[in-house]
PDB file of C-alpha atoms and ligand atoms in Angstrom:
ATOM      1  CA  MET C 238     -44.713 -17.387 -36.464  1.00  0.00           C
ATOM      2  CA  SER C 239     -44.432 -20.490 -34.704  1.00  0.00           C
ATOM      3  CA  GLU C 240     -44.961 -21.428 -30.907  1.00  0.00           C
ATOM      4  CA  HIS C 241     -41.517 -22.352 -31.321  1.00  0.00           C
ATOM      5  CA  GLY C 242     -39.998 -18.489 -33.056  1.00  0.00           C
ATOM      6  CA  ARG C 243     -42.332 -17.598 -30.203  1.00  0.00           C
ATOM      7  CA  THR C 244     -41.017 -18.856 -27.118  1.00  0.00           C
ATOM      8  CA  THR C 245     -37.167 -18.410 -28.661  1.00  0.00           C
ATOM      9  CA  ARG C 246     -37.743 -14.420 -28.922  1.00  0.00           C
ATOM     10  CA  ARG C 247     -39.148 -14.907 -25.230  1.00  0.00           C
ATOM     11  CA  GLY C 248     -36.311 -16.530 -24.438  1.00  0.00           C
ATOM     12  CA  PHE C 249     -34.200 -14.256 -25.777  1.00  0.00           C
ATOM     13  CA  LEU C 250     -36.057 -10.489 -24.307  1.00  0.00           C
ATOM     14  CA  PHE C 251     -35.614 -12.924 -20.754  1.00  0.00           C
ATOM     15  CA  GLY C 252     -31.998 -13.344 -22.022  1.00  0.00           C
ATOM     16  CA  ILE C 253     -31.416  -9.603 -22.592  1.00  0.00           C
ATOM     17  CA  GLY C 254     -33.421  -8.419 -19.073  1.00  0.00           C
ATOM     18  CA  ALA C 255     -31.197 -10.720 -17.031  1.00  0.00           C
ATOM     19  CA  ALA C 256     -27.494  -9.007 -18.804  1.00  0.00           C
ATOM     20  CA  ALA C 257     -29.254  -5.652 -18.216  1.00  0.00           C
ATOM     21  CA  ALA C 258     -29.957  -6.673 -14.503  1.00  0.00           C
ATOM     22  CA  ALA C 259     -26.821  -8.317 -13.549  1.00  0.00           C
ATOM     23  CA  LEU C 260     -24.690  -5.415 -15.220  1.00  0.00           C
ATOM     24  CA  VAL C 261     -26.667  -2.485 -12.980  1.00  0.00           C
ATOM     25  CA  ALA C 262     -25.981  -4.973 -10.313  1.00  0.00           C
ATOM     26  CA  LEU C 263     -22.696  -4.851 -11.113  1.00  0.00           C
ATOM     27  CA  THR C 264     -21.575  -1.209 -11.973  1.00  0.00           C
ATOM     28  CA  ALA C 265     -23.399  -0.318  -8.616  1.00  0.00           C
ATOM     29  CA  GLY C 266     -20.822  -2.087  -6.773  1.00  0.00           C
ATOM     30  CA  GLN C 267     -18.419   0.843  -7.767  1.00  0.00           C
ATOM     31  CA  SER C 268     -20.827   3.781  -6.257  1.00  0.00           C
ATOM     32  CA  PHE C 269     -22.278   2.608  -2.972  1.00  0.00           C
ATOM     33  CA  GLY C 270     -19.674   1.267  -0.511  1.00  0.00           C
ATOM     34  CA  VAL C 271     -22.864  -0.866   0.819  1.00  0.00           C
ATOM     35  CA  LEU C 272     -22.882  -3.000  -1.967  1.00  0.00           C
ATOM     36  CA  SER C 273     -18.599  -3.312  -2.778  1.00  0.00           C
ATOM     37  CA  PRO C 274     -18.741  -7.022  -2.116  1.00  0.00           C
ATOM     38  CA  LEU C 275     -20.502  -6.976  -5.854  1.00  0.00           C
ATOM     39  CA  ASN C 276     -17.761  -5.288  -7.234  1.00  0.00           C
ATOM     40  CA  LEU C 277     -16.364  -7.774  -9.409  1.00  0.00           C
ATOM     41  CA  PHE C 278     -14.171  -4.756 -11.482  1.00  0.00           C
ATOM     42  CA  GLY C 279     -11.337  -4.688  -8.802  1.00  0.00           C
ATOM     43  CA  PRO C 280     -10.597  -1.132  -7.332  1.00  0.00           C
ATOM     44  CA  ARG C 281     -12.333   1.640  -8.721  1.00  0.00           C
ATOM     45  CA  ARG C 282     -12.871   4.212  -6.693  1.00  0.00           C
ATOM     46  CA  GLN C 283     -11.373   7.635  -7.406  1.00  0.00           C
ATOM     47  CA  GLY C 284      -7.939   7.497  -5.301  1.00  0.00           C
ATOM     48  CA  ALA C 285      -8.139   3.923  -4.629  1.00  0.00           C
ATOM     49  CA  GLY C 286      -5.058   1.404  -5.976  1.00  0.00           C
ATOM     50  CA  PRO C 287      -1.492   2.226  -5.905  1.00  0.00           C
ATOM     51  CA  GLN C 288      -0.128   5.768  -6.267  1.00  0.00           C
ATOM     52  CA  SER C 289      -3.819   7.335  -5.913  1.00  0.00           C
ATOM     53  CA  LEU C 290      -4.630   5.480  -9.583  1.00  0.00           C
ATOM     54  CA  PRO C 291      -7.142   2.944  -9.981  1.00  0.00           C
ATOM     55  CA  VAL C 292      -5.949  -0.599 -11.266  1.00  0.00           C
ATOM     56  CA  ASN C 293      -7.408  -2.245 -14.396  1.00  0.00           C
ATOM     57  CA  ARG C 294      -5.962  -5.344 -14.107  1.00  0.00           C
ATOM     58  CA  THR C 295      -3.023  -5.954 -11.763  1.00  0.00           C
ATOM     59  CA  ALA C 296       0.005  -7.548 -12.828  1.00  0.00           C
ATOM     60  CA  GLU C 297      -0.546 -10.487 -10.735  1.00  0.00           C
ATOM     61  CA  GLN C 298      -3.839 -11.239 -13.203  1.00  0.00           C
ATOM     62  CA  ALA C 299      -2.385 -10.291 -16.032  1.00  0.00           C
ATOM     63  CA  LYS C 300       0.097 -13.061 -15.579  1.00  0.00           C
ATOM     64  CA  VAL C 301       3.419 -10.619 -16.431  1.00  0.00           C
ATOM     65  CA  SER C 302       4.719 -10.551 -12.365  1.00  0.00           C
ATOM     66  CA  SER C 303       7.724 -12.625 -13.112  1.00  0.00           C
ATOM     67  CA  ARG C 304       8.884 -11.501 -16.503  1.00  0.00           C
ATOM     68  CA  ALA C 305       8.077  -6.912 -15.430  1.00  0.00           C
ATOM     69  CA  LEU C 306      10.807  -7.953 -12.379  1.00  0.00           C
ATOM     70  CA  ASP C 307      12.936 -10.050 -14.315  1.00  0.00           C
ATOM     71  CA  PRO C 308      16.414  -7.708 -14.454  1.00  0.00           C
ATOM     72  CA  SER C 309      17.210  -8.769 -17.955  1.00  0.00           C
ATOM     73  CA  TRP C 310      13.751  -6.887 -18.763  1.00  0.00           C
ATOM     74  CA  ARG C 311      15.128  -4.909 -22.261  1.00  0.00           C
ATOM     75  CA  LEU C 312      12.526  -2.247 -24.198  1.00  0.00           C
ATOM     76  CA  LYS C 313      13.057  -3.535 -28.262  1.00  0.00           C
ATOM     77  CA  VAL C 314      12.012  -0.518 -30.183  1.00  0.00           C
ATOM     78  CA  VAL C 315      12.184  -2.535 -33.696  1.00  0.00           C
ATOM     79  CA  ASP C 316      12.506  -0.755 -37.273  1.00  0.00           C
ATOM     80  CA  GLY C 317      12.482  -3.299 -39.698  1.00  0.00           C
ATOM     81  CA  PRO C 318      15.981  -5.088 -39.376  1.00  0.00           C
ATOM     82  CA  SER C 319      17.622  -3.458 -36.948  1.00  0.00           C
ATOM     83  CA  THR C 320      16.326  -3.800 -33.113  1.00  0.00           C
ATOM     84  CA  HIS C 321      17.063  -1.363 -30.071  1.00  0.00           C
ATOM     85  CA  GLU C 322      17.747  -2.234 -26.531  1.00  0.00           C
ATOM     86  CA  TYR C 323      17.076  -0.298 -24.050  1.00  0.00           C
ATOM     87  CA  SER C 324      17.082  -1.340 -19.692  1.00  0.00           C
ATOM     88  CA  ARG C 325      15.112   0.976 -17.728  1.00  0.00           C
ATOM     89  CA  GLU C 326      18.140   2.555 -16.206  1.00  0.00           C
ATOM     90  CA  HIS C 327      18.866   3.554 -19.644  1.00  0.00           C
ATOM     91  CA  LEU C 328      15.637   4.710 -20.388  1.00  0.00           C
ATOM     92  CA  LEU C 329      16.110   6.856 -16.796  1.00  0.00           C
ATOM     93  CA  ALA C 330      18.985   8.235 -18.416  1.00  0.00           C
ATOM     94  CA  LEU C 331      17.710   9.090 -21.297  1.00  0.00           C
ATOM     95  CA  GLN C 332      16.444  13.012 -21.554  1.00  0.00           C
ATOM     96  CA  GLN C 333      13.006  12.442 -19.086  1.00  0.00           C
ATOM     97  CA  SER C 334       9.401  14.383 -20.190  1.00  0.00           C
ATOM     98  CA  GLU C 335       6.560  15.427 -17.820  1.00  0.00           C
ATOM     99  CA  ALA C 336       3.131  15.237 -19.292  1.00  0.00           C
ATOM    100  CA  GLU C 337      -0.537  15.225 -17.448  1.00  0.00           C
ATOM    101  CA  LEU C 338      -3.201  13.162 -18.783  1.00  0.00           C
ATOM    102  CA  PRO C 339      -5.957  10.593 -17.590  1.00  0.00           C
ATOM    103  CA  ILE C 340      -6.342   7.015 -17.281  1.00  0.00           C
ATOM    104  CA  ALA C 341      -9.900   7.356 -18.806  1.00  0.00           C
ATOM    105  CA  CYS C 342     -11.147   3.516 -18.680  1.00  0.00           C
ATOM    106  CA  VAL C 343     -14.387   2.398 -20.531  1.00  0.00           C
ATOM    107  CA  GLU C 344     -15.601   0.844 -17.333  1.00  0.00           C
ATOM    108  CA  GLY C 345     -16.442   4.370 -15.658  1.00  0.00           C
ATOM    109  CA  TRP C 346     -13.775   6.236 -14.470  1.00  0.00           C
ATOM    110  CA  SER C 347     -10.986   8.664 -15.536  1.00  0.00           C
ATOM    111  CA  THR C 348      -8.586   9.394 -12.862  1.00  0.00           C
ATOM    112  CA  ASP C 349      -5.547  11.976 -13.723  1.00  0.00           C
ATOM    113  CA  ALA C 350      -2.059  11.663 -12.708  1.00  0.00           C
ATOM    114  CA  SER C 351       1.497  13.060 -13.058  1.00  0.00           C
ATOM    115  CA  TRP C 352       3.491  10.989 -15.899  1.00  0.00           C
ATOM    116  CA  ARG C 353       7.302  11.044 -16.349  1.00  0.00           C
ATOM    117  CA  GLY C 354       9.452   9.233 -18.687  1.00  0.00           C
ATOM    118  CA  VAL C 355      10.937   9.580 -21.898  1.00  0.00           C
ATOM    119  CA  ARG C 356       9.093  10.881 -25.276  1.00  0.00           C
ATOM    120  CA  LEU C 357       7.958   8.288 -27.917  1.00  0.00           C
ATOM    121  CA  ARG C 358       8.966  10.395 -30.574  1.00  0.00           C
ATOM    122  CA  ASP C 359      12.030  10.684 -29.266  1.00  0.00           C
ATOM    123  CA  LEU C 360      13.146   7.185 -29.132  1.00  0.00           C
ATOM    124  CA  LEU C 361      11.734   6.843 -32.483  1.00  0.00           C
ATOM    125  CA  ALA C 362      14.071   9.457 -33.790  1.00  0.00           C
ATOM    126  CA  SER C 363      16.601   7.328 -32.800  1.00  0.00           C
ATOM    127  CA  VAL C 364      15.915   4.926 -34.606  1.00  0.00           C
ATOM    128  CA  ALA C 365      14.844   7.595 -38.009  1.00  0.00           C
ATOM    129  CA  ALA C 366      11.165   6.509 -38.173  1.00  0.00           C
ATOM    130  CA  PRO C 367       9.873   8.852 -40.432  1.00  0.00           C
ATOM    131  CA  LEU C 368       6.887  10.861 -38.817  1.00  0.00           C
ATOM    132  CA  ASP C 369       4.328   9.622 -40.468  1.00  0.00           C
ATOM    133  CA  SER C 370       4.896   6.208 -39.113  1.00  0.00           C
ATOM    134  CA  ALA C 371       2.902   4.371 -37.256  1.00  0.00           C
ATOM    135  CA  VAL C 372       3.658   2.265 -34.207  1.00  0.00           C
ATOM    136  CA  ARG C 373       2.358  -1.668 -32.987  1.00  0.00           C
ATOM    137  CA  LEU C 374       2.815  -1.890 -29.314  1.00  0.00           C
ATOM    138  CA  THR C 375       3.601  -5.294 -27.833  1.00  0.00           C
ATOM    139  CA  SER C 376       2.979  -5.550 -23.590  1.00  0.00           C
ATOM    140  CA  LEU C 377       5.081  -8.292 -22.000  1.00  0.00           C
ATOM    141  CA  GLU C 378       1.148  -9.934 -21.180  1.00  0.00           C
ATOM    142  CA  PRO C 379       1.116 -13.361 -22.481  1.00  0.00           C
ATOM    143  CA  LYS C 380      -1.852 -13.400 -23.533  1.00  0.00           C
ATOM    144  CA  GLY C 381      -4.760 -10.941 -23.017  1.00  0.00           C
ATOM    145  CA  HIS C 382      -6.979  -8.649 -25.807  1.00  0.00           C
ATOM    146  CA  TYR C 383      -4.384  -5.438 -25.017  1.00  0.00           C
ATOM    147  CA  ARG C 384      -1.701  -7.329 -25.902  1.00  0.00           C
ATOM    148  CA  VAL C 385      -0.772  -6.253 -29.288  1.00  0.00           C
ATOM    149  CA  THR C 386      -2.233  -2.466 -29.812  1.00  0.00           C
ATOM    150  CA  THR C 387      -1.393  -0.002 -32.548  1.00  0.00           C
ATOM    151  CA  MET C 388      -0.972   3.697 -32.468  1.00  0.00           C
ATOM    152  CA  GLY C 389      -1.283   5.975 -35.257  1.00  0.00           C
ATOM    153  CA  PRO C 390       1.604   9.209 -35.781  1.00  0.00           C
ATOM    154  CA  GLU C 391      -0.950  11.630 -34.705  1.00  0.00           C
ATOM    155  CA  PHE C 392      -0.319   9.944 -31.009  1.00  0.00           C
ATOM    156  CA  ALA C 393       3.158   8.363 -31.177  1.00  0.00           C
ATOM    157  CA  HIS C 394       5.086  11.780 -32.312  1.00  0.00           C
ATOM    158  CA  ASP C 395       2.750  13.754 -29.984  1.00  0.00           C
ATOM    159  CA  PRO C 396       5.053  15.174 -27.546  1.00  0.00           C
ATOM    160  CA  ARG C 397       2.418  14.812 -24.644  1.00  0.00           C
ATOM    161  CA  THR C 398       2.893  10.593 -25.662  1.00  0.00           C
ATOM    162  CA  LEU C 399       5.398   9.095 -22.866  1.00  0.00           C
ATOM    163  CA  VAL C 400       6.502   5.623 -22.377  1.00  0.00           C
ATOM    164  CA  ALA C 401       6.734   6.156 -18.813  1.00  0.00           C
ATOM    165  CA  LEU C 402       8.505   5.299 -16.111  1.00  0.00           C
ATOM    166  CA  ASN C 403       7.267   6.954 -13.074  1.00  0.00           C
ATOM    167  CA  VAL C 404       3.626   8.313 -11.901  1.00  0.00           C
ATOM    168  CA  ASN C 405       2.846  11.053  -9.084  1.00  0.00           C
ATOM    169  CA  GLY C 406       6.457  10.800  -8.444  1.00  0.00           C
ATOM    170  CA  GLU C 407       7.256   7.495  -8.189  1.00  0.00           C
ATOM    171  CA  PRO C 408       8.556   4.548  -9.918  1.00  0.00           C
ATOM    172  CA  LEU C 409       5.523   2.951 -11.489  1.00  0.00           C
ATOM    173  CA  ASP C 410       3.780   0.484  -9.597  1.00  0.00           C
ATOM    174  CA  LEU C 411       3.534  -3.388 -11.066  1.00  0.00           C
ATOM    175  CA  ASP C 412       0.222  -2.976 -11.338  1.00  0.00           C
ATOM    176  CA  HIS C 413       0.477  -0.151 -13.233  1.00  0.00           C
ATOM    177  CA  GLY C 414       2.809  -0.819 -15.660  1.00  0.00           C
ATOM    178  CA  PHE C 415       6.455  -1.471 -14.456  1.00  0.00           C
ATOM    179  CA  PRO C 416       8.884  -0.954 -15.861  1.00  0.00           C
ATOM    180  CA  ALA C 417       7.578   1.166 -18.549  1.00  0.00           C
ATOM    181  CA  ARG C 418       4.038   1.703 -20.239  1.00  0.00           C
ATOM    182  CA  ILE C 419       2.155   4.020 -22.540  1.00  0.00           C
ATOM    183  CA  ILE C 420       0.948   6.909 -21.512  1.00  0.00           C
ATOM    184  CA  ALA C 421      -0.956   9.374 -24.599  1.00  0.00           C
ATOM    185  CA  PRO C 422      -3.150  11.957 -24.901  1.00  0.00           C
ATOM    186  CA  GLY C 423      -6.948  11.230 -26.182  1.00  0.00           C
ATOM    187  CA  ARG C 424      -7.138   7.825 -26.015  1.00  0.00           C
ATOM    188  CA  PRO C 425      -8.909   5.389 -23.890  1.00  0.00           C
ATOM    189  CA  GLY C 426      -7.374   3.326 -20.735  1.00  0.00           C
ATOM    190  CA  VAL C 427      -7.268   0.294 -22.794  1.00  0.00           C
ATOM    191  CA  LEU C 428      -5.127   1.151 -25.262  1.00  0.00           C
ATOM    192  CA  GLN C 429      -2.362   2.992 -22.628  1.00  0.00           C
ATOM    193  CA  THR C 430      -0.637  -0.542 -22.858  1.00  0.00           C
ATOM    194  CA  LYS C 431       1.019  -1.439 -19.497  1.00  0.00           C
ATOM    195  CA  TRP C 432       4.047  -3.501 -19.047  1.00  0.00           C
ATOM    196  CA  LEU C 433       5.579  -2.905 -22.183  1.00  0.00           C
ATOM    197  CA  SER C 434       7.633  -5.269 -24.258  1.00  0.00           C
ATOM    198  CA  THR C 435       8.580  -4.215 -27.732  1.00  0.00           C
ATOM    199  CA  ILE C 436       8.014  -0.750 -29.996  1.00  0.00           C
ATOM    200  CA  GLU C 437       7.693  -2.013 -33.602  1.00  0.00           C
ATOM    201  CA  VAL C 438       7.390   1.025 -36.414  1.00  0.00           C
ATOM    202  CA  LEU C 439       5.236   0.519 -38.602  1.00  0.00           C
ATOM    203  CA  ARG C 440       6.411   1.880 -42.371  1.00  0.00           C
TER     204      ARG C 440
HETATM  205  N1  MTE J 779      -1.039  -5.182 -21.152  1.00  0.00           N
HETATM  206  C1  MTE J 779      -1.666  -4.055 -20.854  1.00  0.00           C
HETATM  207  N2  MTE J 779      -2.183  -2.937 -20.552  1.00  0.00           N
HETATM  208  C2  MTE J 779      -3.276  -2.299 -19.937  1.00  0.00           C
HETATM  209  C3  MTE J 779      -4.574  -2.945 -19.359  1.00  0.00           C
HETATM  210  C4  MTE J 779      -4.346  -4.990 -20.076  1.00  0.00           C
HETATM  211  O1  MTE J 779      -5.160  -5.239 -19.422  1.00  0.00           O
HETATM  212  N3  MTE J 779      -2.708  -5.136 -20.270  1.00  0.00           N
HETATM  213  N4  MTE J 779      -5.626  -2.527 -19.720  1.00  0.00           N
HETATM  214  C5  MTE J 779      -5.885  -1.028 -20.143  1.00  0.00           C
HETATM  215  C6  MTE J 779      -7.315  -0.412 -19.526  1.00  0.00           C
HETATM  216  S1  MTE J 779      -8.649  -1.630 -20.053  1.00  0.00           S
HETATM  217  C7  MTE J 779      -7.029   0.284 -18.722  1.00  0.00           C
HETATM  218  S2  MTE J 779      -8.444   1.318 -17.768  1.00  0.00           S
HETATM  219  C8  MTE J 779      -5.661   0.707 -18.015  1.00  0.00           C
HETATM  220  C9  MTE J 779      -5.285   1.320 -16.376  1.00  0.00           C
HETATM  221  O2  MTE J 779      -4.202   1.661 -16.248  1.00  0.00           O
HETATM  222  P1  MTE J 779      -4.128   1.273 -14.733  1.00  0.00           P
HETATM  223  O3  MTE J 779      -4.274  -0.024 -14.478  1.00  0.00           O
HETATM  224  O4  MTE J 779      -2.532   1.414 -14.403  1.00  0.00           O
HETATM  225  O5  MTE J 779      -4.598   2.540 -14.006  1.00  0.00           O
HETATM  226  O6  MTE J 779      -4.468   0.218 -18.701  1.00  0.00           O
HETATM  227  C10 MTE J 779      -4.281  -0.359 -19.807  1.00  0.00           C
HETATM  228  N5  MTE J 779      -3.526  -1.112 -20.505  1.00  0.00           N
HETATM  229 MO1   MO J 780     -10.393   0.380 -19.548  1.00  0.00          MO
END
């Protein structure tokens, strides 16, 4: 191997070592109070955060606060050419269901909460979506990796999958996805869409 090749490999291995050390320092910050200033990921301790639930990304960080608090917000349920719009008051007037489900974040925490809201499958039934239809969920977030997600029919039609309006007995905190968010069983935290804007039926 050429001298150049060896140098490159050494540099590469050093890069991996440095990245691993940085990761250990960051994740250690989540476990040890003394290192908490190093915790760049925000409030992740069990029980920390509003409504006894950690926050992954705040409304301010996601730049959604003004849209999320706008009284003209409507949840749009789109099926081809037809769109149904629901205000938060309208959603609260529909039949409410409850589910005890965790938020399980890949960054290293999982916290149970009790959620209340409208079953996603009830909203889908109101637009006569077929039971084998998947859905595309879009957040109010202007940009970000979790702005648009898709959900297969097995989750979309599960009776525990909610468009959640309340958590732990209170209206959703802005940081937990007010005015409405998705909560579904058996899904990673990244797919539990906050600040829900649109539900599209994928036929
Ligand atoms: N729109 C949107 N939804 C989102 C996120 C986000 O950044 N934007 N983060 C996800 C991640 S990674 C997790 S773990 C959960 C955290 O929910 P919580 O902050 O209410 O605990 O929300 C998910 N939903
Ligand atoms: Mo997460």
